Amino acid sequence: MPVKFRSLFLLLLGSSVYWCFSQHHERDSVMSTYNFADKLYVDADQLSARTDFNDSTAAEQERMSRQSLLLFKQLISKQSSGISDSLLFHCYVKAGLLLHIFDSLPQAKIFYLNAIAIKEKLPAMQDSFLFKPCLFTGNIFYSQNLYDSALIYYKKAEQINNRYNHPLEEAGRLYNRMGAMNYETGNYRLANIYFQKALSVLSVNNPSYNDFLVNYKMNIASIFIKLEEYGKADTLLKAVLALKVNLNEIHHNLGIVDLRTSRYQEALDHFKQVKYEHNGKSVELDYNIAEAFSGLAKKDSASWYIRKAIEQNKELNADKKNPALGLAYKFTADEYAGGNDPADAVRFYQKAICQFYPAFSDTGIYAVPEKISGVFSYIQLFNTLIAKADAFHVLYNKTKNTTDLEASFNAYKSAFALADYVAGTYDSDEARFFLNKIKYTAHDKAISTSIALYELTEKKEYLEEAYLFDQRNKASILSFSLQKNSVKKEAGIPEALSLQQSSLRAAITRLSIKAGAVMDSTLLTNISNQIRDDEIKLAEIQQQIHSNAKYASLLSATQIPSSEKIQEMLDDETALLSYHLGQNELLIFSISKKKFEYIRLATDSNFYNNIRNFVISLHNMNQADRYAGTAAAMNLYQILIKPVLPQIENSKRLIIIPDDELNAVPFEALQNENKKYFLQDFSIAYQYSTGLLQLDESKNSSNIFNTALGFAPFAGENADSGLQRLPYSKEELSQLKGKVFYDSAATKQRFIEYANSYPVVQLATHAAVNDAFPGKSFIAFYPKQKDSADEHFLYADEIYNLRLDSIKLIILSACETGSGKLVQGEGLMSMTRAFAYAGCPNIITSLWRAADKTTAFITQRLHFYLDKGNSKDRSLQLAKIDLLNSNEIPVSLKTPNYWAHLIFIGNYEPASRKLGYWWLLVFPGLAIIAFFLYKKKSRRLGGISENNKIS
């Protein structure tokens, strides 16, 4: 080889060797630097666990952490020099965690997001490494009040944690934060589940065990405060007080408990022991101190602390919106409202609204949020909108300016739009019940304001809004739940997801029922833990369903038909009456084919006494005592019926939507001045709300009961059942020609197996109502010998989980199936409601326990009239009239307590248009007339034609 080529070869070889050596040396250098940085990171973290931790140790910890951070940043800057993606990922994560510790949150968030982006390129890397960056990215978004973004990353972290059989490190922090997110949205039930889960994964070996324990238990106590269970909150807080951890927060919360129970001086004593640094918590403390001084009627001190809170907030947050400032503004507004200064009250309520809803910034007092989304401090916002509406109403009373009354109306409307939005974000009926409790306090004012505006302006839109306010606040939870079930298929929700949801709900129900019978504390704890874990799984599935955009849009659409839609639905013989019980007023909306009207009547304690006396008399089944309900029935007729007789004079059928206490009243048993029953003039169908009222186009065919399903578990002797025999129950089902199960064949398992395969189902059995725990109300089936004490009971909670949408009519002649605990605004928590929830649109149910003999008579005659093609409400009316006219029934069993218990709740079925036998006579007559007319016309036309020819 020539010398010059040999030299060139040796030069290239040397360069290659040097490059390889330098690359290897650089990789070694990178790893050496990373290992040293990581050792500093770990050693600094372990210093916190030392028992002799002091200021000197803290300074050393900070020095080591900052040096570690500097080295991680140097490695990140060298990413183009051969550092691997996996090593770069760990550098970003640990640098982010250190920046987080040093409160450099914006930079920490950038580092976390870079780590998350790198992990997407590394599918082989375990997902567990991604848990912390997702969790802490969520924490930063949360601290910045970007709740939607925070929830995205929390959900990612939760999904990662759920893939492992053991909780990942910091899982407790995730569950606690998920609890806090639900707490702030008012979903206290789910918040409590997450806080309890955080407690369950907390290790006693954690060096900060007591800190976390106290924090999580304080959060649970905060839920008790929101639910107004102050005794539980007080007990829990005093228990953790002994741990001497987070004493400031504990005393602050104990002060709030005292504040909410009007122990204002005790509240101040706790608040005085709180020594916060100058931060957001000190702003809340000053606000609470102002509340306490206000409660003690020390207005000057209250005003001083509120001003201090506002000034502190300005120093800390500048112009950044936050709920603490909103509370201070609302407090100020409340003080002005209490001092009869509604104009200034409205001004400060508007400021508070802008703080509670960051997306809304209009300070004009007549402006309100219209399109609601992404609200977290919704309870404060709702209460402020209602308070603003009230203040405008007071202002109107002073000014008589219609604009102020319209402003009041708009604020109410905005508040209820907010409540509807929030209801759509909740994943459980329990959470919606709490929301409805808040709504209920204000809906009467919204309705009366709408009526007042209608009477002032004669604009029909205000009467329409009064009707809509009324209907939206009746059975809204039931309506919403049924709506959810109906839109799932339309939205394309996978069937597998719906089945998972149903399966988890059923499992939770079974465990809850089992827990009620368990005495062993260890077993009860295990069951409670399983329920909690299933609840969290259920929440995750429901979140997946809610993330479907089409599902969310369909769910948000209003389901209350307008008055015009109702009029289009009704025929000339039917009218709808909707009752609203106000504070001292009864409002009745009447809708017929051609009219939409209302009536207002004053009410007093006598009105409610009549309801109570009437219901007590109806429930009395002691034949030795004569029926004593006539006077109350006549008094109620004068109030509930007589004023609307002019509106319903052309009707024969009524749809009645009762309200609150009126849910227990069978209107058929009301009596006029001549003691004539209302039943004798009108057939009645009840409904929970027009939001649930559908047009039933199906017609009863003569063989409908050939495809019916019946159960009579206690028709025979039932020596082993332990329950009273119902000898007439066999007669009740005698006309059913489908599948009927008697006695030992009538089991709960058979009902669940067969029920949704038949259009008509009838249950002639026992039932029991549990007012304390409505979900524990049950219908009894025949017990198997191997059954436990209650496995033959079909509980209301179990019915809620069933799918019974193939049933077109269910007849629950079992006693008390229509009775239950009254929840204001929602109605009776009855077995009937459970079947409606499960998908049964039409239900004949019993309001109380009546005689077996009269029930059997009515249901037999009901079958007879249904077979003839009559509507369900009309068939029940005729069956009861037959009882009153029958010679088979003793006079002693003809009072309303023996026949008015059965009522029909369901869809509107237009009157039958069957031709009947009279058309056999009419058709020939019409044919003859038509023939003669045709012949006459033919002769006339023929004559004209001839004349034309002659001419």
PDB file of N, CA, C and O in Angstrom, residues 581-611:
ATOM      1  N   LEU A 581     -97.789  22.940  45.384  1.00  0.00           N
ATOM      2  CA  LEU A 581     -97.991  23.414  46.751  1.00  0.00           C
ATOM      3  C   LEU A 581     -96.917  24.426  47.102  1.00  0.00           C
ATOM      4  O   LEU A 581     -95.740  24.076  47.278  1.00  0.00           O
ATOM      5  N   GLY A 582     -97.325  25.694  47.165  1.00  0.00           N
ATOM      6  CA  GLY A 582     -96.408  26.744  47.583  1.00  0.00           C
ATOM      7  C   GLY A 582     -96.407  26.887  49.093  1.00  0.00           C
ATOM      8  O   GLY A 582     -97.014  26.107  49.824  1.00  0.00           O
ATOM      9  N   GLN A 583     -95.728  27.934  49.559  1.00  0.00           N
ATOM     10  CA  GLN A 583     -95.602  28.109  50.997  1.00  0.00           C
ATOM     11  C   GLN A 583     -96.965  28.340  51.661  1.00  0.00           C
ATOM     12  O   GLN A 583     -97.304  27.710  52.647  1.00  0.00           O
ATOM     13  N   ASN A 584     -97.752  29.228  51.108  1.00  0.00           N
ATOM     14  CA  ASN A 584     -99.095  29.479  51.638  1.00  0.00           C
ATOM     15  C   ASN A 584    -100.111  29.529  50.504  1.00  0.00           C
ATOM     16  O   ASN A 584    -101.099  30.256  50.571  1.00  0.00           O
ATOM     17  N   GLU A 585     -99.832  28.760  49.452  1.00  0.00           N
ATOM     18  CA  GLU A 585    -100.648  28.883  48.251  1.00  0.00           C
ATOM     19  C   GLU A 585    -100.706  27.559  47.499  1.00  0.00           C
ATOM     20  O   GLU A 585     -99.752  26.771  47.511  1.00  0.00           O
ATOM     21  N   LEU A 586    -101.833  27.318  46.875  1.00  0.00           N
ATOM     22  CA  LEU A 586    -101.991  26.192  45.961  1.00  0.00           C
ATOM     23  C   LEU A 586    -102.144  26.746  44.552  1.00  0.00           C
ATOM     24  O   LEU A 586    -102.990  27.603  44.303  1.00  0.00           O
ATOM     25  N   LEU A 587    -101.305  26.268  43.657  1.00  0.00           N
ATOM     26  CA  LEU A 587    -101.369  26.681  42.255  1.00  0.00           C
ATOM     27  C   LEU A 587    -101.765  25.460  41.427  1.00  0.00           C
ATOM     28  O   LEU A 587    -101.146  24.395  41.544  1.00  0.00           O
ATOM     29  N   ILE A 588    -102.799  25.604  40.609  1.00  0.00           N
ATOM     30  CA  ILE A 588    -103.270  24.502  39.766  1.00  0.00           C
ATOM     31  C   ILE A 588    -103.170  24.909  38.303  1.00  0.00           C
ATOM     32  O   ILE A 588    -103.807  25.881  37.878  1.00  0.00           O
ATOM     33  N   PHE A 589    -102.368  24.192  37.538  1.00  0.00           N
ATOM     34  CA  PHE A 589    -102.307  24.393  36.085  1.00  0.00           C
ATOM     35  C   PHE A 589    -103.299  23.432  35.445  1.00  0.00           C
ATOM     36  O   PHE A 589    -103.323  22.244  35.765  1.00  0.00           O
ATOM     37  N   SER A 590    -104.122  23.942  34.543  1.00  0.00           N
ATOM     38  CA  SER A 590    -105.054  23.079  33.809  1.00  0.00           C
ATOM     39  C   SER A 590    -104.780  23.214  32.311  1.00  0.00           C
ATOM     40  O   SER A 590    -104.694  24.322  31.783  1.00  0.00           O
ATOM     41  N   ILE A 591    -104.637  22.061  31.660  1.00  0.00           N
ATOM     42  CA  ILE A 591    -104.382  22.041  30.216  1.00  0.00           C
ATOM     43  C   ILE A 591    -105.403  21.118  29.568  1.00  0.00           C
ATOM     44  O   ILE A 591    -105.507  19.945  29.924  1.00  0.00           O
ATOM     45  N   SER A 592    -106.150  21.670  28.628  1.00  0.00           N
ATOM     46  CA  SER A 592    -107.078  20.871  27.825  1.00  0.00           C
ATOM     47  C   SER A 592    -106.746  21.096  26.356  1.00  0.00           C
ATOM     48  O   SER A 592    -105.788  21.803  26.033  1.00  0.00           O
ATOM     49  N   LYS A 593    -107.540  20.524  25.486  1.00  0.00           N
ATOM     50  CA  LYS A 593    -107.253  20.605  24.051  1.00  0.00           C
ATOM     51  C   LYS A 593    -107.157  22.048  23.567  1.00  0.00           C
ATOM     52  O   LYS A 593    -106.321  22.378  22.719  1.00  0.00           O
ATOM     53  N   LYS A 594    -107.966  22.939  24.149  1.00  0.00           N
ATOM     54  CA  LYS A 594    -108.035  24.315  23.640  1.00  0.00           C
ATOM     55  C   LYS A 594    -107.620  25.375  24.653  1.00  0.00           C
ATOM     56  O   LYS A 594    -107.529  26.553  24.308  1.00  0.00           O
ATOM     57  N   LYS A 595    -107.369  24.974  25.925  1.00  0.00           N
ATOM     58  CA  LYS A 595    -107.090  25.984  26.938  1.00  0.00           C
ATOM     59  C   LYS A 595    -105.886  25.604  27.789  1.00  0.00           C
ATOM     60  O   LYS A 595    -105.648  24.431  28.071  1.00  0.00           O
ATOM     61  N   PHE A 596    -105.147  26.650  28.192  1.00  0.00           N
ATOM     62  CA  PHE A 596    -104.066  26.507  29.171  1.00  0.00           C
ATOM     63  C   PHE A 596    -104.281  27.606  30.205  1.00  0.00           C
ATOM     64  O   PHE A 596    -104.104  28.785  29.914  1.00  0.00           O
ATOM     65  N   GLU A 597    -104.693  27.213  31.403  1.00  0.00           N
ATOM     66  CA  GLU A 597    -105.057  28.201  32.424  1.00  0.00           C
ATOM     67  C   GLU A 597    -104.462  27.804  33.767  1.00  0.00           C
ATOM     68  O   GLU A 597    -103.859  26.739  33.911  1.00  0.00           O
ATOM     69  N   TYR A 598    -104.630  28.680  34.756  1.00  0.00           N
ATOM     70  CA  TYR A 598    -104.153  28.377  36.104  1.00  0.00           C
ATOM     71  C   TYR A 598    -105.080  29.027  37.118  1.00  0.00           C
ATOM     72  O   TYR A 598    -105.832  29.955  36.817  1.00  0.00           O
ATOM     73  N   ILE A 599    -105.017  28.502  38.336  1.00  0.00           N
ATOM     74  CA  ILE A 599    -105.798  29.055  39.448  1.00  0.00           C
ATOM     75  C   ILE A 599    -104.889  29.119  40.671  1.00  0.00           C
ATOM     76  O   ILE A 599    -104.133  28.176  40.942  1.00  0.00           O
ATOM     77  N   ARG A 600    -104.983  30.218  41.415  1.00  0.00           N
ATOM     78  CA  ARG A 600    -104.212  30.380  42.660  1.00  0.00           C
ATOM     79  C   ARG A 600    -105.185  30.428  43.830  1.00  0.00           C
ATOM     80  O   ARG A 600    -106.167  31.172  43.798  1.00  0.00           O
ATOM     81  N   LEU A 601    -104.864  29.638  44.861  1.00  0.00           N
ATOM     82  CA  LEU A 601    -105.720  29.595  46.042  1.00  0.00           C
ATOM     83  C   LEU A 601    -104.850  29.653  47.291  1.00  0.00           C
ATOM     84  O   LEU A 601    -103.783  29.030  47.350  1.00  0.00           O
ATOM     85  N   ALA A 602    -105.314  30.386  48.280  1.00  0.00           N
ATOM     86  CA  ALA A 602    -104.590  30.462  49.550  1.00  0.00           C
ATOM     87  C   ALA A 602    -104.783  29.161  50.330  1.00  0.00           C
ATOM     88  O   ALA A 602    -105.848  28.543  50.277  1.00  0.00           O
ATOM     89  N   THR A 603    -103.744  28.728  51.031  1.00  0.00           N
ATOM     90  CA  THR A 603    -103.841  27.535  51.874  1.00  0.00           C
ATOM     91  C   THR A 603    -103.366  27.873  53.285  1.00  0.00           C
ATOM     92  O   THR A 603    -102.642  28.845  53.496  1.00  0.00           O
ATOM     93  N   ASP A 604    -103.794  27.063  54.240  1.00  0.00           N
ATOM     94  CA  ASP A 604    -103.353  27.242  55.618  1.00  0.00           C
ATOM     95  C   ASP A 604    -103.190  25.873  56.263  1.00  0.00           C
ATOM     96  O   ASP A 604    -103.258  24.836  55.581  1.00  0.00           O
ATOM     97  N   SER A 605    -103.000  25.857  57.565  1.00  0.00           N
ATOM     98  CA  SER A 605    -102.764  24.588  58.253  1.00  0.00           C
ATOM     99  C   SER A 605    -103.967  23.658  58.158  1.00  0.00           C
ATOM    100  O   SER A 605    -103.812  22.427  58.173  1.00  0.00           O
ATOM    101  N   ASN A 606    -105.174  24.209  58.044  1.00  0.00           N
ATOM    102  CA  ASN A 606    -106.370  23.362  57.930  1.00  0.00           C
ATOM    103  C   ASN A 606    -106.332  22.494  56.672  1.00  0.00           C
ATOM    104  O   ASN A 606    -106.813  21.355  56.668  1.00  0.00           O
ATOM    105  N   PHE A 607    -105.790  23.054  55.614  1.00  0.00           N
ATOM    106  CA  PHE A 607    -105.678  22.308  54.358  1.00  0.00           C
ATOM    107  C   PHE A 607    -104.831  21.054  54.566  1.00  0.00           C
ATOM    108  O   PHE A 607    -105.231  19.938  54.172  1.00  0.00           O
ATOM    109  N   TYR A 608    -103.668  21.205  55.192  1.00  0.00           N
ATOM    110  CA  TYR A 608    -102.784  20.068  55.421  1.00  0.00           C
ATOM    111  C   TYR A 608    -103.359  19.121  56.476  1.00  0.00           C
ATOM    112  O   TYR A 608    -103.138  17.902  56.397  1.00  0.00           O
ATOM    113  N   ASN A 609    -104.107  19.658  57.431  1.00  0.00           N
ATOM    114  CA  ASN A 609    -104.774  18.799  58.409  1.00  0.00           C
ATOM    115  C   ASN A 609    -105.815  17.911  57.725  1.00  0.00           C
ATOM    116  O   ASN A 609    -105.968  16.731  58.065  1.00  0.00           O
ATOM    117  N   ASN A 610    -106.525  18.471  56.747  1.00  0.00           N
ATOM    118  CA  ASN A 610    -107.501  17.684  55.991  1.00  0.00           C
ATOM    119  C   ASN A 610    -106.832  16.556  55.209  1.00  0.00           C
ATOM    120  O   ASN A 610    -107.352  15.436  55.149  1.00  0.00           O
ATOM    121  N   ILE A 611    -105.689  16.864  54.610  1.00  0.00           N
ATOM    122  CA  ILE A 611    -104.953  15.822  53.880  1.00  0.00           C
ATOM    123  C   ILE A 611    -104.565  14.696  54.838  1.00  0.00           C
ATOM    124  O   ILE A 611    -104.772  13.514  54.557  1.00  0.00           O
TER     125      ILE A 611
END
